[in-house]
Short mmCIF file of C-alpha atoms and ligand atoms in Angstrom, two decimals:
data_model
loop_
_atom_site.label_atom_id
_atom_site.label_comp_id
_atom_site.label_asym_id
_atom_site.label_seq_id
_atom_site.Cartn_x
_atom_site.Cartn_y
_atom_site.Cartn_z
CA MET U 1 -4.50 -6.42 -10.80
CA PRO U 2 -6.43 -9.32 -9.10
CA GLY U 3 -9.41 -7.22 -8.18
CA SER U 4 -10.05 -5.82 -11.57
CA GLU U 5 -9.64 -9.19 -13.07
CA LEU U 6 -12.91 -10.24 -11.24
CA PHE U 7 -15.36 -7.54 -12.19
CA GLY U 8 -18.87 -8.25 -13.11
CA ALA U 9 -22.56 -8.42 -12.32
CA GLU U 10 -22.31 -8.02 -8.67
CA GLU U 11 -20.29 -4.69 -8.91
CA GLN U 12 -22.95 -3.53 -11.45
CA LYS U 13 -25.83 -4.51 -9.16
CA GLU U 14 -24.32 -2.53 -6.16
CA VAL U 15 -23.88 0.41 -8.41
CA ASN U 16 -27.38 0.29 -9.71
CA ASP U 17 -28.71 0.23 -6.18
CA VAL U 18 -27.17 3.63 -5.65
CA MET U 19 -28.35 4.80 -9.15
CA GLY U 20 -31.82 3.70 -8.22
CA THR U 21 -32.00 6.28 -5.36
CA GLY U 22 -29.63 9.00 -6.85
CA ILE U 23 -28.15 9.51 -3.35
CA LEU U 24 -24.44 9.51 -4.34
CA PHE U 25 -23.40 11.16 -1.06
CA ARG U 26 -22.33 8.88 1.92
CA TYR U 27 -23.99 10.98 4.66
CA ASN U 28 -27.59 12.02 5.61
CA HIS U 29 -30.59 12.06 3.07
CA ASP U 30 -31.85 9.15 5.35
CA HIS U 31 -35.51 9.47 4.00
CA LEU U 32 -34.36 9.42 0.31
CA ARG U 33 -31.90 6.66 0.24
CA ASN U 34 -33.99 3.63 0.79
CA GLY U 35 -31.80 2.11 3.39
CA ILE U 36 -28.80 2.15 1.03
CA TRP U 37 -25.46 2.97 2.68
CA LYS U 38 -22.60 1.59 0.61
CA ALA U 39 -19.78 3.47 2.36
CA ARG U 40 -20.82 1.93 5.62
CA GLU U 41 -21.15 -1.51 3.92
CA PHE U 42 -17.75 -1.15 2.37
CA GLU U 43 -16.37 -0.34 5.86
CA ALA U 44 -18.17 -3.20 7.37
CA GLU U 45 -16.45 -5.59 4.74
CA VAL U 46 -13.17 -4.19 5.44
CA LYS U 47 -13.66 -4.72 9.24
CA LYS U 48 -14.79 -8.41 8.55
CA ILE U 49 -11.51 -9.19 6.89
CA THR U 50 -9.23 -7.18 8.95
CA HIS U 51 -11.00 -7.47 12.42
CA ALA U 52 -10.32 -3.77 12.93
CA LYS U 53 -12.56 -2.13 15.47
CA TYR U 54 -12.97 0.86 13.24
CA ALA U 55 -12.74 1.40 9.44
CA HIS U 56 -13.33 4.65 7.65
CA ALA U 57 -13.55 4.71 3.94
CA VAL U 58 -12.27 7.90 1.98
CA SER U 59 -11.59 8.92 -1.48
CA SER U 60 -8.22 7.22 -2.18
CA GLY U 61 -5.32 5.37 -0.51
CA SER U 62 -3.39 8.69 -0.50
CA THR U 63 -6.07 10.52 1.46
CA ALA U 64 -6.32 7.39 3.75
CA VAL U 65 -2.70 7.82 4.61
CA ALA U 66 -3.19 11.49 5.27
CA CYS U 67 -6.26 10.66 7.73
CA ALA U 68 -4.08 8.07 9.32
CA LEU U 69 -1.16 10.47 9.97
CA ALA U 70 -3.42 13.04 11.27
CA ALA U 71 -5.47 10.77 13.41
CA ALA U 72 -2.14 9.52 14.98
CA GLY U 73 -1.30 13.07 15.86
CA ILE U 74 1.53 13.56 13.14
CA GLY U 75 1.78 17.01 12.21
CA THR U 76 4.03 20.09 11.51
CA GLY U 77 7.82 19.59 12.21
CA ASP U 78 7.37 15.95 13.42
CA GLU U 79 10.18 13.64 12.09
CA VAL U 80 8.79 10.70 10.53
CA ILE U 81 10.88 7.62 9.34
CA VAL U 82 9.85 6.59 5.67
CA PRO U 83 11.13 4.03 3.21
CA PRO U 84 12.79 5.04 -0.01
CA PHE U 85 10.96 2.13 -1.68
CA THR U 86 7.03 2.73 -1.60
CA TYR U 87 4.53 4.26 -3.74
CA ALA U 88 5.42 8.08 -3.51
CA ALA U 89 2.01 8.72 -1.87
CA SER U 90 3.48 7.71 1.56
CA VAL U 91 6.14 10.37 1.54
CA GLU U 92 3.89 13.05 -0.03
CA ALA U 93 1.30 12.44 2.79
CA VAL U 94 4.13 12.90 5.41
CA LEU U 95 5.12 16.20 3.64
CA PHE U 96 1.57 17.49 3.26
CA ALA U 97 1.08 16.73 6.98
CA GLY U 98 3.72 19.39 7.49
CA ALA U 99 6.06 16.58 8.90
CA ILE U 100 9.63 15.90 7.99
CA PRO U 101 10.43 12.61 6.20
CA VAL U 102 13.53 10.83 7.22
CA PHE U 103 14.52 8.07 4.88
CA ALA U 104 15.82 4.66 6.34
CA GLU U 105 16.97 1.44 4.79
CA VAL U 106 14.63 -1.31 3.66
CA ASP U 107 16.01 -4.93 3.49
CA GLU U 108 14.92 -8.21 1.76
CA THR U 109 11.39 -8.00 3.18
CA LEU U 110 11.27 -5.01 0.78
CA CYS U 111 10.11 -2.94 3.89
CA LEU U 112 11.79 -0.78 6.46
CA SER U 113 14.13 -2.93 8.58
CA ALA U 114 14.56 -2.68 12.28
CA GLU U 115 18.27 -2.08 11.69
CA GLY U 116 17.57 0.70 9.17
CA ILE U 117 15.19 2.46 11.56
CA LYS U 118 17.74 2.34 14.34
CA LYS U 119 20.35 4.08 12.36
CA VAL U 120 18.28 7.16 11.83
CA LEU U 121 16.66 7.41 15.15
CA THR U 122 17.13 10.77 16.96
CA PRO U 123 15.42 12.36 19.92
CA LYS U 124 13.31 14.14 17.54
CA THR U 125 11.81 11.16 15.89
CA LYS U 126 8.13 11.06 16.33
CA GLY U 127 7.11 8.23 14.46
CA ILE U 128 7.28 5.72 11.51
CA CYS U 129 5.36 5.57 8.37
CA LEU U 130 5.79 1.79 7.75
CA VAL U 131 4.94 0.71 4.25
CA HIS U 132 4.06 -3.06 3.61
CA MET U 133 5.25 -3.58 0.02
CA CYS U 134 4.25 -5.85 -2.66
CA GLY U 135 1.49 -7.74 -1.00
CA SER U 136 3.65 -8.92 1.91
CA MET U 137 4.78 -7.49 5.18
CA ALA U 138 7.50 -6.03 7.28
CA ASN U 139 9.06 -7.96 10.13
CA MET U 140 6.70 -6.80 12.79
CA ASP U 141 8.19 -8.45 15.88
CA GLU U 142 11.52 -6.49 15.29
CA ILE U 143 9.85 -3.33 14.41
CA MET U 144 7.49 -3.21 17.29
CA ALA U 145 10.32 -3.72 19.59
CA ILE U 146 11.79 -0.54 18.47
CA VAL U 147 8.43 1.20 18.54
CA HIS U 148 7.85 0.24 22.11
CA GLU U 149 11.46 0.78 23.18
CA HIS U 150 11.53 4.36 21.77
CA ASN U 151 7.88 5.30 22.33
CA LEU U 152 7.30 5.96 18.53
CA VAL U 153 3.88 6.54 16.82
CA LEU U 154 3.63 3.85 14.23
CA VAL U 155 1.41 4.53 11.06
CA GLU U 156 1.09 1.63 8.64
CA ASP U 157 0.52 2.34 5.08
CA ALA U 158 -0.68 -1.06 3.92
CA GLY U 159 -1.76 0.46 0.53
CA GLN U 160 -0.56 -2.54 -1.28
CA ALA U 161 -1.15 -5.21 1.34
CA PHE U 162 -4.84 -5.39 2.08
CA GLY U 163 -5.63 -8.87 3.46
CA ALA U 164 -1.93 -9.69 4.45
CA SER U 165 -1.19 -10.62 8.00
CA TYR U 166 1.67 -11.20 10.29
CA LYS U 167 1.28 -13.90 12.83
CA GLY U 168 -2.43 -13.73 12.77
CA THR U 169 -2.77 -9.86 12.92
CA GLN U 170 -3.63 -7.91 9.75
CA VAL U 171 -1.19 -5.48 8.61
CA GLY U 172 -2.46 -2.06 9.19
CA LEU U 173 -3.53 -2.96 12.84
CA PHE U 174 -0.18 -3.02 14.54
CA GLY U 175 0.14 0.76 14.79
CA LYS U 176 -1.98 3.50 16.16
CA THR U 177 -3.53 3.86 12.59
CA GLY U 178 -3.20 2.09 9.35
CA CYS U 179 -4.61 2.28 5.84
CA TYR U 180 -5.30 0.51 2.65
CA SER U 181 -5.69 1.63 -1.01
CA PHE U 182 -8.53 0.46 -3.39
CA ASP U 183 -7.23 2.19 -6.50
CA PHE U 184 -7.40 0.30 -9.76
CA PHE U 185 -4.16 -1.64 -9.33
CA LYS U 186 -4.74 -3.13 -5.92
CA ILE U 187 -5.98 -6.67 -4.70
CA ALA U 188 -9.56 -5.02 -4.57
CA THR U 189 -10.61 -1.87 -6.22
CA ALA U 190 -13.20 0.86 -5.73
CA GLY U 191 -12.05 2.58 -8.81
CA GLU U 192 -10.72 5.05 -6.53
CA GLY U 193 -10.87 4.65 -2.74
CA GLY U 194 -9.06 4.10 0.46
CA VAL U 195 -9.88 2.88 4.01
CA MET U 196 -8.20 4.05 7.26
CA VAL U 197 -8.36 1.48 10.20
CA THR U 198 -7.65 1.66 13.84
CA ASN U 199 -8.60 -0.05 17.14
CA ASP U 200 -8.54 3.30 18.81
CA GLU U 201 -11.84 5.05 19.15
CA ALA U 202 -10.41 8.56 19.41
CA ALA U 203 -8.16 8.12 16.37
CA TYR U 204 -11.25 6.79 14.41
CA LYS U 205 -13.25 9.82 15.51
CA LEU U 206 -10.45 12.31 14.34
CA ALA U 207 -10.17 10.61 10.96
CA ASP U 208 -13.90 10.66 10.50
CA SER U 209 -14.13 14.36 11.12
CA TYR U 210 -10.73 15.19 9.36
CA SER U 211 -12.04 13.67 6.18
CA ASP U 212 -15.20 15.74 6.07
CA HIS U 213 -14.62 19.27 7.17
CA GLY U 214 -14.49 18.42 10.70
CA HIS U 215 -18.19 17.16 10.96
CA ASP U 216 -18.92 15.06 13.91
CA HIS U 217 -21.59 13.18 12.02
CA ILE U 218 -23.87 13.02 14.99
CA GLY U 219 -27.62 13.12 14.17
CA ASN U 220 -29.15 13.43 10.63
CA ASN U 221 -29.09 17.21 10.08
CA ARG U 222 -25.84 17.94 8.44
CA GLY U 223 -26.31 21.59 8.78
CA MET U 224 -26.47 21.39 12.56
CA GLU U 225 -23.70 19.18 13.13
CA GLN U 226 -20.71 20.27 15.30
CA HIS U 227 -17.08 20.50 14.27
CA PRO U 228 -14.71 19.13 16.92
CA ILE U 229 -11.75 19.94 14.62
CA ILE U 230 -10.77 21.59 11.32
CA GLY U 231 -11.02 19.03 8.42
CA PHE U 232 -11.22 18.94 4.65
CA ASN U 233 -12.94 16.87 2.04
CA TYR U 234 -11.58 13.35 1.56
CA ARG U 235 -14.90 11.73 1.22
CA ILE U 236 -15.68 8.75 -0.88
CA SER U 237 -18.79 8.62 -3.15
CA GLU U 238 -21.47 5.96 -2.67
CA LEU U 239 -20.75 4.85 -6.25
CA HIS U 240 -17.11 3.98 -5.53
CA ALA U 241 -17.89 2.49 -2.19
CA ALA U 242 -20.54 0.16 -3.77
CA ILE U 243 -17.70 -1.35 -6.01
CA GLY U 244 -15.24 -1.36 -3.14
CA LYS U 245 -17.79 -3.23 -1.01
CA VAL U 246 -18.18 -6.12 -3.58
CA GLN U 247 -14.47 -6.29 -4.40
CA THR U 248 -13.62 -6.42 -0.81
CA SER U 249 -15.81 -9.43 -0.22
CA ARG U 250 -13.86 -11.21 -3.05
CA VAL U 251 -10.49 -10.81 -1.21
CA PRO U 252 -10.39 -14.03 0.79
CA ASP U 253 -10.98 -16.02 -2.48
CA ILE U 254 -8.43 -14.02 -4.39
CA ILE U 255 -5.85 -14.52 -1.68
CA GLN U 256 -6.31 -18.21 -1.85
CA ARG U 257 -6.06 -18.34 -5.58
CA ASN U 258 -3.09 -16.00 -5.51
CA ASN U 259 -1.26 -18.12 -3.09
CA LYS U 260 -1.86 -21.34 -5.14
CA ASN U 261 -0.41 -19.70 -8.28
CA LYS U 262 2.42 -18.12 -6.47
CA LYS U 263 3.20 -21.39 -4.70
CA LEU U 264 3.49 -23.20 -8.14
CA LEU U 265 5.40 -20.32 -9.77
CA THR U 266 7.86 -20.26 -6.82
CA GLU U 267 8.33 -23.97 -6.99
CA LEU U 268 8.96 -24.18 -10.71
CA LEU U 269 11.55 -21.35 -10.31
CA SER U 270 13.19 -22.20 -6.96
CA LYS U 271 15.93 -24.55 -8.33
CA LYS U 272 17.05 -22.27 -11.17
CA GLU U 273 20.63 -20.86 -10.71
CA GLY U 274 20.73 -17.36 -9.95
CA ILE U 275 17.03 -16.89 -8.66
CA SER U 276 16.22 -16.22 -5.01
CA PHE U 277 13.15 -14.59 -3.54
CA ALA U 278 12.39 -11.75 -1.18
CA THR U 279 11.98 -12.44 2.28
CA ILE U 280 8.25 -13.01 3.39
CA ALA U 281 8.16 -12.27 7.26
CA ASP U 282 5.20 -14.59 7.51
CA PRO U 283 4.61 -16.74 4.55
CA ALA U 284 1.23 -17.74 5.94
CA GLY U 285 0.07 -14.16 5.83
CA ASP U 286 1.05 -13.39 2.27
CA SER U 287 -1.68 -11.87 0.09
CA ALA U 288 0.53 -13.15 -2.70
CA THR U 289 -0.09 -10.23 -5.20
CA PHE U 290 3.50 -10.53 -6.27
CA LEU U 291 6.27 -13.01 -6.73
CA ASN U 292 9.44 -10.93 -5.85
CA LEU U 293 12.53 -12.39 -7.56
CA LEU U 294 15.94 -11.30 -6.20
CA LEU U 295 18.65 -11.70 -8.71
CA PRO U 296 22.58 -11.95 -7.85
CA ASP U 297 23.20 -8.11 -8.53
CA THR U 298 21.84 -5.15 -10.08
CA THR U 299 23.73 -5.59 -13.49
CA THR U 300 22.44 -9.14 -13.70
CA ALA U 301 18.91 -8.03 -13.00
CA GLN U 302 18.94 -5.27 -15.69
CA ALA U 303 20.36 -7.68 -18.24
CA ILE U 304 17.37 -10.11 -17.46
CA VAL U 305 15.01 -7.29 -17.80
CA GLU U 306 16.35 -6.59 -21.16
CA GLU U 307 15.90 -10.41 -22.06
CA PHE U 308 12.44 -10.31 -20.79
CA ASN U 309 11.62 -7.37 -23.10
CA LYS U 310 13.29 -9.15 -26.13
CA ALA U 311 11.43 -12.34 -25.52
CA GLY U 312 8.07 -10.50 -25.02
CA VAL U 313 7.77 -11.60 -21.18
CA THR U 314 5.45 -9.24 -19.63
CA GLY U 315 3.66 -8.76 -16.20
CA PHE U 316 6.74 -7.74 -14.21
CA ASN U 317 7.93 -4.47 -12.66
CA TYR U 318 11.60 -3.47 -12.27
CA TRP U 319 11.03 -0.83 -9.59
CA TYR U 320 14.77 0.23 -9.68
CA THR U 321 14.14 2.15 -12.82
CA ASN U 322 10.31 2.56 -12.67
CA MET U 323 9.28 6.24 -12.14
CA TYR U 324 6.87 5.61 -9.19
CA HIS U 325 8.33 3.38 -6.55
CA PHE U 326 11.90 4.09 -5.84
CA ILE U 327 13.79 7.14 -4.53
CA ASN U 328 16.32 7.09 -7.53
CA GLN U 329 13.61 8.63 -9.77
CA TRP U 330 12.18 10.94 -7.26
CA ASP U 331 13.99 14.13 -8.18
CA HIS U 332 11.01 16.12 -7.57
CA ILE U 333 10.88 14.94 -3.83
CA LYS U 334 14.79 15.13 -3.33
CA GLU U 335 14.76 18.67 -4.83
CA LEU U 336 11.49 19.70 -2.96
CA LYS U 337 9.86 20.95 -6.06
CA THR U 338 6.57 22.25 -4.73
CA ALA U 339 3.77 24.22 -6.05
CA ALA U 340 3.74 26.22 -3.09
CA ARG U 341 6.05 26.22 0.07
CA LEU U 342 5.62 23.33 2.50
CA PRO U 343 6.65 23.34 6.14
CA VAL U 344 9.78 21.19 5.46
CA GLU U 345 11.07 23.90 3.35
CA ILE U 346 11.08 26.44 6.13
CA LEU U 347 11.81 24.02 9.09
CA GLY U 348 14.59 22.07 7.17
CA ALA U 349 15.22 18.34 7.25
CA PRO U 350 18.05 16.49 9.03
CA GLN U 351 18.89 14.84 5.73
CA ASP U 352 19.99 16.36 2.50
CA TYR U 353 17.52 14.43 0.32
CA THR U 354 19.67 14.93 -2.76
CA LYS U 355 22.65 13.14 -1.09
CA LEU U 356 20.89 10.26 0.72
CA ASP U 357 23.15 7.21 1.45
CA LEU U 358 21.02 4.03 1.31
CA PRO U 359 23.33 1.34 0.12
CA LYS U 360 21.30 -1.51 1.37
CA SER U 361 18.11 -0.32 -0.38
CA GLN U 362 20.02 0.39 -3.62
CA GLU U 363 21.40 -3.24 -3.51
CA VAL U 364 18.10 -4.93 -2.64
CA ILE U 365 15.85 -2.84 -4.99
CA GLY U 366 18.47 -3.18 -7.78
CA ARG U 367 18.27 -6.91 -7.69
CA LEU U 368 14.44 -6.99 -7.35
CA ILE U 369 12.20 -8.05 -10.29
CA SER U 370 8.42 -8.40 -9.25
CA PHE U 371 5.81 -10.48 -11.15
CA GLY U 372 2.17 -9.60 -10.49
CA ILE U 373 0.32 -12.74 -9.68
CA ARG U 374 -3.07 -13.18 -11.54
CA CYS U 375 -5.61 -15.06 -9.60
CA THR U 376 -7.30 -16.05 -12.92
CA TRP U 377 -4.10 -17.85 -14.28
CA THR U 378 -4.54 -21.58 -15.31
CA GLU U 379 -1.83 -24.10 -14.34
CA GLU U 380 -0.71 -24.10 -17.80
CA GLU U 381 -0.16 -20.37 -17.91
CA VAL U 382 1.89 -20.51 -14.74
CA HIS U 383 4.12 -23.40 -16.25
CA THR U 384 4.65 -21.28 -19.51
CA LEU U 385 5.52 -18.04 -17.54
CA ALA U 386 8.05 -20.06 -15.43
CA LYS U 387 9.54 -21.52 -18.44
CA ASN U 388 9.96 -18.22 -20.04
CA ILE U 389 11.31 -16.58 -16.95
CA ALA U 390 13.87 -19.42 -16.46
CA ALA U 391 14.98 -19.20 -20.06
CA CYS U 392 15.78 -15.52 -19.90
CA VAL U 393 17.53 -15.88 -16.47
CA GLU U 394 19.57 -18.83 -17.71
CA LYS U 395 20.87 -16.79 -20.87
CA VAL U 396 22.21 -13.98 -18.57
CA VAL U 397 23.45 -16.06 -15.70
CA VAL U 398 25.30 -18.54 -18.08
CA LEU U 399 26.82 -15.46 -19.91
CA ILE U 400 28.14 -14.13 -16.64
CA ASP U 401 29.47 -17.41 -15.43
CA SER U 402 31.42 -17.90 -18.59
C1 PLP Z 501 -1.38 2.62 -3.98
C2 PLP Z 501 -0.81 3.05 -2.89
C3 PLP Z 501 -1.10 4.24 -2.21
C4 PLP Z 501 -1.96 5.26 -2.76
O1 PLP Z 501 -3.15 4.87 -3.05
P1 PLP Z 501 -4.04 5.69 -4.03
O2 PLP Z 501 -5.39 5.01 -3.79
O3 PLP Z 501 -3.71 5.45 -5.49
O4 PLP Z 501 -4.10 7.04 -3.66
C5 PLP Z 501 -0.32 4.65 -1.01
N1 PLP Z 501 0.58 3.86 -0.53
C6 PLP Z 501 0.95 2.58 -1.04
C7 PLP Z 501 1.97 1.81 -0.46
C8 PLP Z 501 0.38 2.27 -2.31
O5 PLP Z 501 0.74 1.14 -3.00
#
């Protein structure tokens, strides 16, 4: 959790600015707010790092996905390709948009693969909700080729890859719209918050209105504003935005420190039998929030997880059995257990979600153990961790070899 590792006086100062005026609302009250506009400043910081033309801050990464989908024109009945390995919010957002998720395979990039996308394309495919996982990125050259060839709408959920880039372009800016999360577990945190980005002015305006009951945000009299579309309330508060602003400004430094620590940990582990690593489509653009180990097979990975637990090694995720990130544990989604009916239940889906056949994803995620990189690690701590990881891996790999 690098963002939350660096939390201090600057965050407090920014929050105090807001407390000083008492204007916790991001819009209007111009004469009472003493020139303090934290949501706008948060958006400016995000634009500085991503070079997005437009950035719009909202209440969470999840609502940022919802805004990104709506602003890209994805709605009821649209078939949208999604990965089985993501934070569930990406799939939930597609469902709540009224659209129909279609699951495709991920590969060793931990993201949707071009090959996986091609296999599930139909004439009814409207778009892709591409998720950049574990701090790095999908293979964008291959994915953009399919997007262009089939005229698909690309929405990028870069919820956990803020600051990562591919061949010089920030993830989130390849598609029509993109988004980032600033929840407590991300590279920068606002406490709760998200930002939608785009280079398309019309999409930005739609997201801006969608997230605030359709308001056009023209002028400074909220009661007299026009409503170009129907929207809802996905607004961020000034208090959260104040924290998000400072945390975002720390990201270039965090990425540099993460990469240094990840490079050392990778070097120390790279000659160990049995250990390989997930593919980073552009290593120069890695935000380096995770070191993703790929073990020879699922059985070996599970045995190593047991060894880690026995030895007290912490700071890793085994997503294959974790309740949040992989489809194997999403019974509620596969069985469409809803509080009230969603469009997908009436329209039907082209896949039976309880009988999905995703062998490549099962294989890759079964082999994957991800270690969170801390930007505050000392070199000595990295060496100790590497030694502990190697010892556990060795025990299992030797056992299997003999
Ligand atoms: C964290 C995350 C989200 C959701 O963000 P919240 O801010 O927690 O709502 C969405 N997508 C991905 C890929 C995430 O990692």
